[in-house]
Tab-separated table of C-alpha atoms in Angstrom:
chain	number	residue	atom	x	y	z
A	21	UNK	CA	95.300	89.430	83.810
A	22	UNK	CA	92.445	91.462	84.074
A	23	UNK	CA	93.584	95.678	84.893
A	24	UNK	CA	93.199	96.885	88.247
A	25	UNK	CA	93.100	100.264	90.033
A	26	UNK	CA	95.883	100.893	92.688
A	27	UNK	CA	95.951	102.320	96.251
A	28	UNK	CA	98.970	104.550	97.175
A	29	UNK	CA	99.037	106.203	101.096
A	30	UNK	CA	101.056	107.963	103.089
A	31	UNK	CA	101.837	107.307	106.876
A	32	UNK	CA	103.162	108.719	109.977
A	33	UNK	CA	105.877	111.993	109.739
A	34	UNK	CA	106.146	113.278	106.599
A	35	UNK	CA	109.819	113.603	105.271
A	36	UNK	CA	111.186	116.363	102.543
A	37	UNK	CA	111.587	113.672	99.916
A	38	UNK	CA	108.265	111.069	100.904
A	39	UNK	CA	106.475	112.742	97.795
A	40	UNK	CA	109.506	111.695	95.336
A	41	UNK	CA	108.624	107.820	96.132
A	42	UNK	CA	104.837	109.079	95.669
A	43	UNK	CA	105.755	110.528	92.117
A	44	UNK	CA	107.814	107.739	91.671
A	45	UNK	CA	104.772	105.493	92.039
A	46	UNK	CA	102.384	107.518	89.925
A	47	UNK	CA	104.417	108.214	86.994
A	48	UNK	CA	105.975	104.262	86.695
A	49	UNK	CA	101.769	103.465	86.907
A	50	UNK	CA	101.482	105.762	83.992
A	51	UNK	CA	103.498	104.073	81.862
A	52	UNK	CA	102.121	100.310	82.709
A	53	UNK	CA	98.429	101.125	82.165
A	54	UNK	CA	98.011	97.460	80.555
A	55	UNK	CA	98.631	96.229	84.297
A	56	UNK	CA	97.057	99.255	86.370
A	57	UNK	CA	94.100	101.430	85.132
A	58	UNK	CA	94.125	104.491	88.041
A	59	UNK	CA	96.013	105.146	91.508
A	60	UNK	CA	94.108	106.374	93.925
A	61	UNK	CA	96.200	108.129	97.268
A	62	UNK	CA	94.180	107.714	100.579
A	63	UNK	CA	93.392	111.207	101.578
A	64	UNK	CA	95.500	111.051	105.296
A	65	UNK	CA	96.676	108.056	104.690
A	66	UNK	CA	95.157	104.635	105.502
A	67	UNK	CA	92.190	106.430	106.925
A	68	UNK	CA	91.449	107.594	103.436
A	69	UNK	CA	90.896	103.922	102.972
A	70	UNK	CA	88.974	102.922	105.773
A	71	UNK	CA	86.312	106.304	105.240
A	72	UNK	CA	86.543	105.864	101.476
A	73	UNK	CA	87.678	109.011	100.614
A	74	UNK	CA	90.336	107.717	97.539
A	75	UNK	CA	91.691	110.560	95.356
A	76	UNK	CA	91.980	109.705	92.072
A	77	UNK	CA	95.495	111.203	90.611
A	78	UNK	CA	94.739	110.662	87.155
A	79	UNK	CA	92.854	114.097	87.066
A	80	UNK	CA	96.365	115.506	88.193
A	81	UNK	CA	98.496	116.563	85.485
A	82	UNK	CA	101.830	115.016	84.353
A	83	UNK	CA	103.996	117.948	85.671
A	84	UNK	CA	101.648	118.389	88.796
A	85	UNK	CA	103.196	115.104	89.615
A	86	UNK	CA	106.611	115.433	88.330
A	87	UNK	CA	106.390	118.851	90.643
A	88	UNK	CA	106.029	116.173	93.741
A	89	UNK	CA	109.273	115.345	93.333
A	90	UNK	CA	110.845	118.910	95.025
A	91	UNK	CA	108.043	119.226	97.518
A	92	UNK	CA	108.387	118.071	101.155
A	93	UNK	CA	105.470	117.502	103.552
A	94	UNK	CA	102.575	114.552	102.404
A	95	UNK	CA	100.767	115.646	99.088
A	96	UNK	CA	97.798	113.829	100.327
A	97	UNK	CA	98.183	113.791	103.561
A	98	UNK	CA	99.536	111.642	106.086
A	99	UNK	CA	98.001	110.057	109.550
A	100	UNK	CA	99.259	108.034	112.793
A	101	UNK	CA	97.052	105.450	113.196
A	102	UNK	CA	97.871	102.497	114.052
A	103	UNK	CA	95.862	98.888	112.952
A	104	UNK	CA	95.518	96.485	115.360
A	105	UNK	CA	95.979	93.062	115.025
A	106	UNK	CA	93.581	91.401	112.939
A	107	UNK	CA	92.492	89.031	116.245
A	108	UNK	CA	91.634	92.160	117.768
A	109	UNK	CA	89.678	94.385	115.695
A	110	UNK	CA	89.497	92.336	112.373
A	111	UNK	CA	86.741	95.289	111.019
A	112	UNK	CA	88.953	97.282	110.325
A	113	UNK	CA	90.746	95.443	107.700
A	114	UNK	CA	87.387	94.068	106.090
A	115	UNK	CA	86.827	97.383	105.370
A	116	UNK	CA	90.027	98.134	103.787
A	117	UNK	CA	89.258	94.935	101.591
A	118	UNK	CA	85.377	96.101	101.111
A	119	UNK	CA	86.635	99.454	99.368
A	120	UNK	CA	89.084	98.130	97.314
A	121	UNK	CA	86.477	96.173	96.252
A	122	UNK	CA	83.925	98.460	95.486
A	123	UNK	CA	86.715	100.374	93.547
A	124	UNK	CA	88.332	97.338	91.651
A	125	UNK	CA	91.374	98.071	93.267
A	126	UNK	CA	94.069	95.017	93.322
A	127	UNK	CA	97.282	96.949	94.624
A	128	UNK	CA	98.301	98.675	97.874
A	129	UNK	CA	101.380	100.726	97.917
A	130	UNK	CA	101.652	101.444	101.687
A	131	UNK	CA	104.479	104.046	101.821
A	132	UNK	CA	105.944	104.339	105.555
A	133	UNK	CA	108.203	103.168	108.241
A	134	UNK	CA	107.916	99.684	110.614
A	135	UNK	CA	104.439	99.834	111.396
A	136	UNK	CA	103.368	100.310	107.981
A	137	UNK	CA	105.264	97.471	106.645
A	138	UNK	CA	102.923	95.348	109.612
A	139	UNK	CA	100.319	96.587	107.823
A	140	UNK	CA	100.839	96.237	104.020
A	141	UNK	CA	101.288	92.411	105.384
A	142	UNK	CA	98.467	92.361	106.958
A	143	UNK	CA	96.461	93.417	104.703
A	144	UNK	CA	97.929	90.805	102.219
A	145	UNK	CA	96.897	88.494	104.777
A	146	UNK	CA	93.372	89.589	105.007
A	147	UNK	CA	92.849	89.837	101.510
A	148	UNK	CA	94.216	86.123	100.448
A	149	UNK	CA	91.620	85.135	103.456
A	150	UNK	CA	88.344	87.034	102.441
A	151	UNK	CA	89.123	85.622	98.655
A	152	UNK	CA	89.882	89.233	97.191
A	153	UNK	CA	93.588	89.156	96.939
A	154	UNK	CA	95.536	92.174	96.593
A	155	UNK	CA	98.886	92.665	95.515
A	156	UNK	CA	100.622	94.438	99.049
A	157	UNK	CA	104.084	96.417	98.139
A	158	UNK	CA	105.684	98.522	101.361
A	159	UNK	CA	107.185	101.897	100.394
A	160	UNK	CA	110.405	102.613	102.591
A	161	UNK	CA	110.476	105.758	104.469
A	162	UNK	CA	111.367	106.990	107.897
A	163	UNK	CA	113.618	109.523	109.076
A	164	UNK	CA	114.602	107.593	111.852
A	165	UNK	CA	116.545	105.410	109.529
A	166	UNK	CA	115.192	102.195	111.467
A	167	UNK	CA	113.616	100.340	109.180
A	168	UNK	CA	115.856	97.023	108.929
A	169	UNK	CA	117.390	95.315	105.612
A	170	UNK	CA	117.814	98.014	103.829
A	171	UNK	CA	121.084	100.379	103.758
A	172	UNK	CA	119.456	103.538	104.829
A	173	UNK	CA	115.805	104.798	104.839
A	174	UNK	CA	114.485	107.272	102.260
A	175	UNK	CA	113.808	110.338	103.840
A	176	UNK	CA	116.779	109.756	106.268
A	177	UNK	CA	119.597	111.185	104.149
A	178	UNK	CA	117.915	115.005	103.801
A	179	UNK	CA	117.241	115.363	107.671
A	180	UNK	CA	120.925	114.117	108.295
A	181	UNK	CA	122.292	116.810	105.753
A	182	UNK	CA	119.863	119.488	107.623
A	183	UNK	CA	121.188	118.817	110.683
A	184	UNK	CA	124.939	118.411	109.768
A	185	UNK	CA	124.581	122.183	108.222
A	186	UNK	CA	122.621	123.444	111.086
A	187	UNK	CA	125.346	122.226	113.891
A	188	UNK	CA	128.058	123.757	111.327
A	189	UNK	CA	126.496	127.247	111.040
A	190	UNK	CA	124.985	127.128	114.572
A	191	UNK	CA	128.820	126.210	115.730
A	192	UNK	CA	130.227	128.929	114.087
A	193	UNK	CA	127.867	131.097	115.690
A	194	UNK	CA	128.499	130.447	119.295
A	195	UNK	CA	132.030	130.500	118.909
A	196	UNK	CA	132.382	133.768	117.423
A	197	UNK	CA	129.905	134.966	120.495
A	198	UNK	CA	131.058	132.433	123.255
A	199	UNK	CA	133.631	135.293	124.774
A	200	UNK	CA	131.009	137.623	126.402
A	201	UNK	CA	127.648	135.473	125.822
A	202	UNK	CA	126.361	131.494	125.131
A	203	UNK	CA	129.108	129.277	126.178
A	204	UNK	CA	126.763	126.043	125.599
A	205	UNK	CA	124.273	125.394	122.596
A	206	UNK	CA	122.059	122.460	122.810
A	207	UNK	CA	120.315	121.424	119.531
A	208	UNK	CA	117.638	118.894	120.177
A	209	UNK	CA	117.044	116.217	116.991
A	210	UNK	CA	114.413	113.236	116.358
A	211	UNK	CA	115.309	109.584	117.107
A	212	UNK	CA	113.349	107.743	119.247
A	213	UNK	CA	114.748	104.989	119.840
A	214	UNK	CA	117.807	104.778	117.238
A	215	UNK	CA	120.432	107.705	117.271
A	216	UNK	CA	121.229	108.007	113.270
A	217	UNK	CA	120.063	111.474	113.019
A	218	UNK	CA	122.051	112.772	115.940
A	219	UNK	CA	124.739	110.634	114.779
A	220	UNK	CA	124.682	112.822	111.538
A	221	UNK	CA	125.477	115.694	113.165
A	222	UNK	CA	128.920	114.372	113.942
A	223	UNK	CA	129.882	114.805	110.369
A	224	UNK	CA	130.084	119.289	110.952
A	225	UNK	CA	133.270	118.525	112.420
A	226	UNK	CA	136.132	116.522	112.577
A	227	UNK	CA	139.391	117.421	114.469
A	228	UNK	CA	140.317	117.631	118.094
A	229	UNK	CA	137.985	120.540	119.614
A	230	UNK	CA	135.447	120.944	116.536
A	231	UNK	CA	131.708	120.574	117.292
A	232	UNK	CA	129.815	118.952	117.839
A	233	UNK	CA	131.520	118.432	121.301
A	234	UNK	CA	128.888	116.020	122.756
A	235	UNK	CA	126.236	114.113	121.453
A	236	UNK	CA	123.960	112.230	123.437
A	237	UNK	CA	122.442	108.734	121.398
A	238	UNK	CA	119.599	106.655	122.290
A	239	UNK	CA	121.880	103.889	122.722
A	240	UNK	CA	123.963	105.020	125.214
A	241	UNK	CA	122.183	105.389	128.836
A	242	UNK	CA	122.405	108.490	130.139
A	243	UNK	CA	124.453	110.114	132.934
A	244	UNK	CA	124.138	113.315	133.990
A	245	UNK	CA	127.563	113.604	136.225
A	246	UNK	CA	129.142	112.604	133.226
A	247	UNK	CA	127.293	114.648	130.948
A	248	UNK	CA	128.207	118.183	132.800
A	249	UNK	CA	131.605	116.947	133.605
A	250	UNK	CA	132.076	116.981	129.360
A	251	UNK	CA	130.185	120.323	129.204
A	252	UNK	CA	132.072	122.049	131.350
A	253	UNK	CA	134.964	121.006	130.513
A	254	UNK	CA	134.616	121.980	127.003
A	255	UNK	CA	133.699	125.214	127.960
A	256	UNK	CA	137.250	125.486	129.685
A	257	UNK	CA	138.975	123.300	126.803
A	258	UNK	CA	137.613	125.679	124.040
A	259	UNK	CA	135.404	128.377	125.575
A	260	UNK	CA	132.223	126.985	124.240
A	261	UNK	CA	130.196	123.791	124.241
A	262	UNK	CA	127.847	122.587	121.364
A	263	UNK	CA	125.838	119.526	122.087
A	264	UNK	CA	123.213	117.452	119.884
A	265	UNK	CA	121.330	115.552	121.423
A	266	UNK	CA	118.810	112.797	120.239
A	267	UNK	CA	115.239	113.080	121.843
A	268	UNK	CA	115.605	109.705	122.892
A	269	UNK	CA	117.977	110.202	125.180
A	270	UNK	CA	117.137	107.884	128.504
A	271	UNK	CA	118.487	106.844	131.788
A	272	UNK	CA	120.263	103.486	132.459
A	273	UNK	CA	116.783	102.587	133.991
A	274	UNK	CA	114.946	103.116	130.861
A	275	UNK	CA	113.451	106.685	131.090
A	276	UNK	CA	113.304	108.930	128.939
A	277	UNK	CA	115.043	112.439	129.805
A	278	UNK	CA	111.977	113.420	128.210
A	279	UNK	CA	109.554	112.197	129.622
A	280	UNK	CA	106.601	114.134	129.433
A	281	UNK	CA	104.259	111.563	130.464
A	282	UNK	CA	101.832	111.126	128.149
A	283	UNK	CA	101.415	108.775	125.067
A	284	UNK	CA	101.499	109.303	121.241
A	285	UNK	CA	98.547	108.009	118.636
A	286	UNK	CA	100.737	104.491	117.966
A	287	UNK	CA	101.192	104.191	121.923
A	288	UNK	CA	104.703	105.358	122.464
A	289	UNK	CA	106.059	108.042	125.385
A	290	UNK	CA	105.504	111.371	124.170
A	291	UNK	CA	108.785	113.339	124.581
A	292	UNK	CA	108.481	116.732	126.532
A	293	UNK	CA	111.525	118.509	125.321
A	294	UNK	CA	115.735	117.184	125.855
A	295	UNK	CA	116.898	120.083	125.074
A	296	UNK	CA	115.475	122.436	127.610
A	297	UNK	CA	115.854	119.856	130.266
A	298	UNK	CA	119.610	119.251	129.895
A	299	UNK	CA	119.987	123.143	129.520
A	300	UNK	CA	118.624	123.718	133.510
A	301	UNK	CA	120.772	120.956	134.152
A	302	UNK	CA	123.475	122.910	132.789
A	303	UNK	CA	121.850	126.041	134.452
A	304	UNK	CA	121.806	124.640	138.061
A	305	UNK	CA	124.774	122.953	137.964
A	306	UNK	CA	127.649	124.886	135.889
A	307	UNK	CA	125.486	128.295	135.681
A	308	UNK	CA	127.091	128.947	132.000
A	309	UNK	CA	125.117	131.240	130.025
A	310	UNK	CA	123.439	128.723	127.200
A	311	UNK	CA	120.730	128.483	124.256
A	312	UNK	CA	118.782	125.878	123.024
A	313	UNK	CA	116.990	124.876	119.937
A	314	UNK	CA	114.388	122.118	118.651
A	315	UNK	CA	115.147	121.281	115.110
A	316	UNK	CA	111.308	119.592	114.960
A	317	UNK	CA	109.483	119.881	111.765
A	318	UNK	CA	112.008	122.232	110.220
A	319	UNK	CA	114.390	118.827	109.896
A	320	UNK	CA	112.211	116.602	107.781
A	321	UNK	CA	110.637	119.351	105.810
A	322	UNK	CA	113.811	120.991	104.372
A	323	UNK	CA	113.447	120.265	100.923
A	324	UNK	CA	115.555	123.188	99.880
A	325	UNK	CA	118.732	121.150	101.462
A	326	UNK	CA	117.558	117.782	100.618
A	327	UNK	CA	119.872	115.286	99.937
A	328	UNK	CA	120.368	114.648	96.173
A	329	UNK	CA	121.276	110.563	97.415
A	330	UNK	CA	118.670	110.623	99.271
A	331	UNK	CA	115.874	112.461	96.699
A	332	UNK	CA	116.926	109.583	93.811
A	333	UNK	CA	116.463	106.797	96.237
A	334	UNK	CA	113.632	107.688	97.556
A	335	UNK	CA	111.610	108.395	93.842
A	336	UNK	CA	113.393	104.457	92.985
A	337	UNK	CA	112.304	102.894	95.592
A	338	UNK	CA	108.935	104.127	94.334
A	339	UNK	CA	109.255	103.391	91.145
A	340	UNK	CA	110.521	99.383	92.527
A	341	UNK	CA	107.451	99.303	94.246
A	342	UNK	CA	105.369	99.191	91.119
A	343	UNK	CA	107.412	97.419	88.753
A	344	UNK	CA	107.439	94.425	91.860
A	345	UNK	CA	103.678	94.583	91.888
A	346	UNK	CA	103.037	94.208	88.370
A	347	UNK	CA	105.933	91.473	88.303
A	348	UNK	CA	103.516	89.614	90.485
A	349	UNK	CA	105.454	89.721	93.460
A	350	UNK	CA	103.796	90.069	96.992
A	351	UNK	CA	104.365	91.317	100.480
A	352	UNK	CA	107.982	92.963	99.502
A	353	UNK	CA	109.618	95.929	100.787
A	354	UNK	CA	112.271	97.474	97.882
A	355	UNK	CA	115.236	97.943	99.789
A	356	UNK	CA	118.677	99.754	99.150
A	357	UNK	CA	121.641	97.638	99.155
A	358	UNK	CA	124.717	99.438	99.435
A	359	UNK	CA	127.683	97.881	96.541
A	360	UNK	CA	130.408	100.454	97.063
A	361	UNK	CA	130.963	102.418	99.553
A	362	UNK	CA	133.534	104.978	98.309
A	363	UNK	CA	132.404	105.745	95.683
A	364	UNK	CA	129.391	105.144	96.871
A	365	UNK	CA	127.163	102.781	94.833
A	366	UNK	CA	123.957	101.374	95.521
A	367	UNK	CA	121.002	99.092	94.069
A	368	UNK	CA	117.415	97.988	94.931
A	369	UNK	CA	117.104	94.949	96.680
A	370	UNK	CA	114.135	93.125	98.636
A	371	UNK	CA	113.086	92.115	102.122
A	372	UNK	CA	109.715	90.224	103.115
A	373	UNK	CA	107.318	92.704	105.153
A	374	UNK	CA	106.823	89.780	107.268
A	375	UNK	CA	110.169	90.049	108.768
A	376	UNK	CA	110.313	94.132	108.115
A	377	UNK	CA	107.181	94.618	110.261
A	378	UNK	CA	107.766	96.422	113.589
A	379	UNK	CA	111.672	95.853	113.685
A	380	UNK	CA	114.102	98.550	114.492
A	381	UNK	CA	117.637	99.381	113.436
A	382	UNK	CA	119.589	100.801	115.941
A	383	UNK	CA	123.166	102.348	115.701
A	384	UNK	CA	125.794	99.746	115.755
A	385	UNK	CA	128.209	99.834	118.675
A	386	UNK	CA	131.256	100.738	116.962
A	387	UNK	CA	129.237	103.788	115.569
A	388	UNK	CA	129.875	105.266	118.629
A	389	UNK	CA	132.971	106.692	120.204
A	390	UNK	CA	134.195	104.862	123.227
A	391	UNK	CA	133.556	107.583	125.192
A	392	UNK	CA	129.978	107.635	124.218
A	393	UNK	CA	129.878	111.191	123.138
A	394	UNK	CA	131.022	110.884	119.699
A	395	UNK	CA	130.915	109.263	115.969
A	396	UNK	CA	133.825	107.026	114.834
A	397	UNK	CA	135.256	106.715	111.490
A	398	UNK	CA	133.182	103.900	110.320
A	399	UNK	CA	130.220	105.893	111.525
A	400	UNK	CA	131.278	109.053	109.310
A	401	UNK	CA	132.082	106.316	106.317
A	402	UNK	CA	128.524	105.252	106.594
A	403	UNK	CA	126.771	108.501	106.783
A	404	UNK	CA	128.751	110.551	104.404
A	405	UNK	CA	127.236	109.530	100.764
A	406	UNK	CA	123.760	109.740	102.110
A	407	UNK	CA	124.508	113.543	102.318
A	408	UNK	CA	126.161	114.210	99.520
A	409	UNK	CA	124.813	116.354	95.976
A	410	UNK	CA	122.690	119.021	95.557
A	411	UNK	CA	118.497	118.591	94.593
A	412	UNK	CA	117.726	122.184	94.741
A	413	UNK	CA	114.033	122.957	93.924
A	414	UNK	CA	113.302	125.831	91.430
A	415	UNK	CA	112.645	129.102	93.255
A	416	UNK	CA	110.065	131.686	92.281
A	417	UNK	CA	110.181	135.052	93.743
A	418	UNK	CA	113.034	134.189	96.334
A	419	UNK	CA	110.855	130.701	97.935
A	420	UNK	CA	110.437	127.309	96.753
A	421	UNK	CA	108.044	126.416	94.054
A	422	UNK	CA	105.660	123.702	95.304
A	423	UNK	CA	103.166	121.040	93.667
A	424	UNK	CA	99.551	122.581	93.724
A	425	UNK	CA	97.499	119.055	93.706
A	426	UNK	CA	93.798	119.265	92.790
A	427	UNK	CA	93.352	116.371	95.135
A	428	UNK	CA	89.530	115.296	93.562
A	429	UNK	CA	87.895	112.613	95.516
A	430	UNK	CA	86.483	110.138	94.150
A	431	UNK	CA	82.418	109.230	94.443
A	432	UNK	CA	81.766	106.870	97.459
A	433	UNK	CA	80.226	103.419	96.452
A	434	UNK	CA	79.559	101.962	100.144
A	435	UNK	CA	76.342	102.915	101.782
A	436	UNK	CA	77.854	102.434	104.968
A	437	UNK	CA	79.979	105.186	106.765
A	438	UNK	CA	83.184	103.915	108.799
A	439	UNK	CA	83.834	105.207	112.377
A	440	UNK	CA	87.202	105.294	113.538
């Protein structure tokens, strides 16, 4: 078999480990370079493929790229854009199939959540159909922790031990002040549609009275009479109220508390801000003195907490990507399969993109207290290894040391320019 170059991209929100699978890629390419000459990352993502601007990583050096694995954010940048279907706007992926052709590239590591996964497999489609084909391998990642077959999501595990540490030191914060200032602290999280990352901060405390006192899932509709019944009674119960709540949160009817509406590059609601809007509910009703914050970026860009689970997993399923490819298998997503659970144990597994594509894992029923406002004990048994251990990054002068990428382009070989 004759060797080919490879494609590697990035797509949608960056994580604090989604440049571990991305080392994990380059430096298992490295050492097969009878199967795979160079990899070349889309600059943002799949629209580095569709513009032809391919950076070739083989001008980076060997600990440039081992540095990827302690540095959060996209290396080579990330996008949201969305392909269509290939009935609609079939262009698009011609294109994709014209560069790798001009560039003698026969793999695509596509390395993203449920919408990339449609894509790697359409793209294998594509290419089997215009007689190029092209070796597609998906690349789990999503903070959401969505993505279905596979234990947990890479990127997942360091935003769930950011936000259990926040609501712990944020906790301890209001309660030492609750007397004569904030009675209720509202920490808004990520989660569309699937509560796992407010879920996670369930695991600060454990015992009668320990925050978080509420949180509000995805899963569970929404009522506000119900809501600031809980609130206030905390606030009686233990003099102070801490609530996370999942940006997600919607009505019985469907809408979001949200709501800000508007819509996001892939077409979904964009989400105005939970937090602030349950705190005037809390304002107007209850009139208790509160404070609110938006964990945002700062969640899934905490390398300096990351998960030590979750940085290992995330660099393997990387590195399964790859080896799969070169084993001549096609339109796979690596997956995690969970062995043990305490200890926890895991191993890499394999799911077709075909059924991967635009599903999404919500929180199990029994995850969730019968009140609605809570984690139970199988919950806590699922989330607690994907927290555990320590992947510090080394520190220079008091901050993180980061990978400095040259990020070279290579030169274009189309004549024609592509227009988004």
């Amino acid at each position: 078999m004759a060797i080919k170059n490879a494609f590697y991209a990035q797509s949608g929100g960056v994580t604090a480990v989604i440049n571990a699978s991305a080392c994990g890629v380059i430096q298992t390419a490295r050492k097969h370079t009878d199967k795979i000459g160079k990899v070349f990352a889309g600059r943002n993502g799949i629209i580095g493929a569709l513009k032809e601007e391919l950076i070739d990583t083989s001008l980076e050096s060997d600990d440039a790229i081992a540095a990827l694995l302690h540095t959060p954010g996209g290396a080579f940048g990330s996008c949201r854009y969305k392909l269509k279907n290939i009935s609609e706007n079939q262009r698009e992926y011609e294109r994709l199939i014209e560069v790798f052709r001009a560039h003698d590239i026969g793999y695509f590591f596509y390395n993203g959540g449920g919408d990339s996964q449609d894509t790697a497999y359409k793209v294998s489609q594509i290419g089997e159909k215009m007689g190029y084909p092209i070796t597609c391998i998906g690349v789990p990642k999503t903070v959401d922790n969505d993505l279905p077959f596979t234990d947990c999501c890479p990127g997942f595990g360091s935003v769930a031990k950011y936000i259990a540490t926040s609501t712990l030191e944020a906790s301890l914060d209001i309660k030492s002040m609750c007397e004569t200032s904030t009675k209720v602290f509202i920490l808004e999280v990520m989660g569309r549609h699937a509560g796992w990352i407010a879920a996670s901060g369930g695991l600060a405390g454990q015992g009668e009275g320990q925050p978080p006192h509420i949180i509000l899932f995805p899963e569970i509709p929404f009522n506000r009479e119900k809501f600031l019944e809980r609130v206030d009674q905390c606030v009686k119960d233990y003099g102070y109220c801490v609530v996370v709540a999942s940006e997600g949160a919607q009505y019985e009817d469907g809408r979001f508390v949200a709501d800000a509406g508007a819509k996001d590059a892939f077409g979904h609601t964009q989400l105005g801000g939970v937090a602030p809007a349950l705190a005037n509910m809390v304002k107007q009703a209850l009139g208790h003195k509160y404070h609110w914050a938006v964990a945002d970026y700062l969640q899934r860009a905490a390398r300096h907490i990351a998960s030590a689970t979750d940085v290992e997993q995330a660099y393997t399923v990387g590195k399964a990507a790859v080896e799969m490819a070169i084993a001549g298998k096609q339109a796979l997503m690596p997956t995690i399969v969970r062995e043990q659970a305490n200890p926890y144990r895991w191993s890499i597994g394999e799911a077709n993109l075909s059924e991967v594509a635009n599903q999404e894992k919500k929180m199990p029923i029994h995850y969730i207290t019968d009140d609605g406002f809570g984690i139970t004990q199988d919950c806590r048994d699922y989330l607690q290894p994907l927290i555990e251990g320590e992947s510090f990054p080394p520190f220079e002068n008091g901050l993180p040391k980061v990978a400095h990428l040259k990020n070279q382009l290579v030169e274009k070989k189309l004549r024609t320019e592509f227009k988004l």
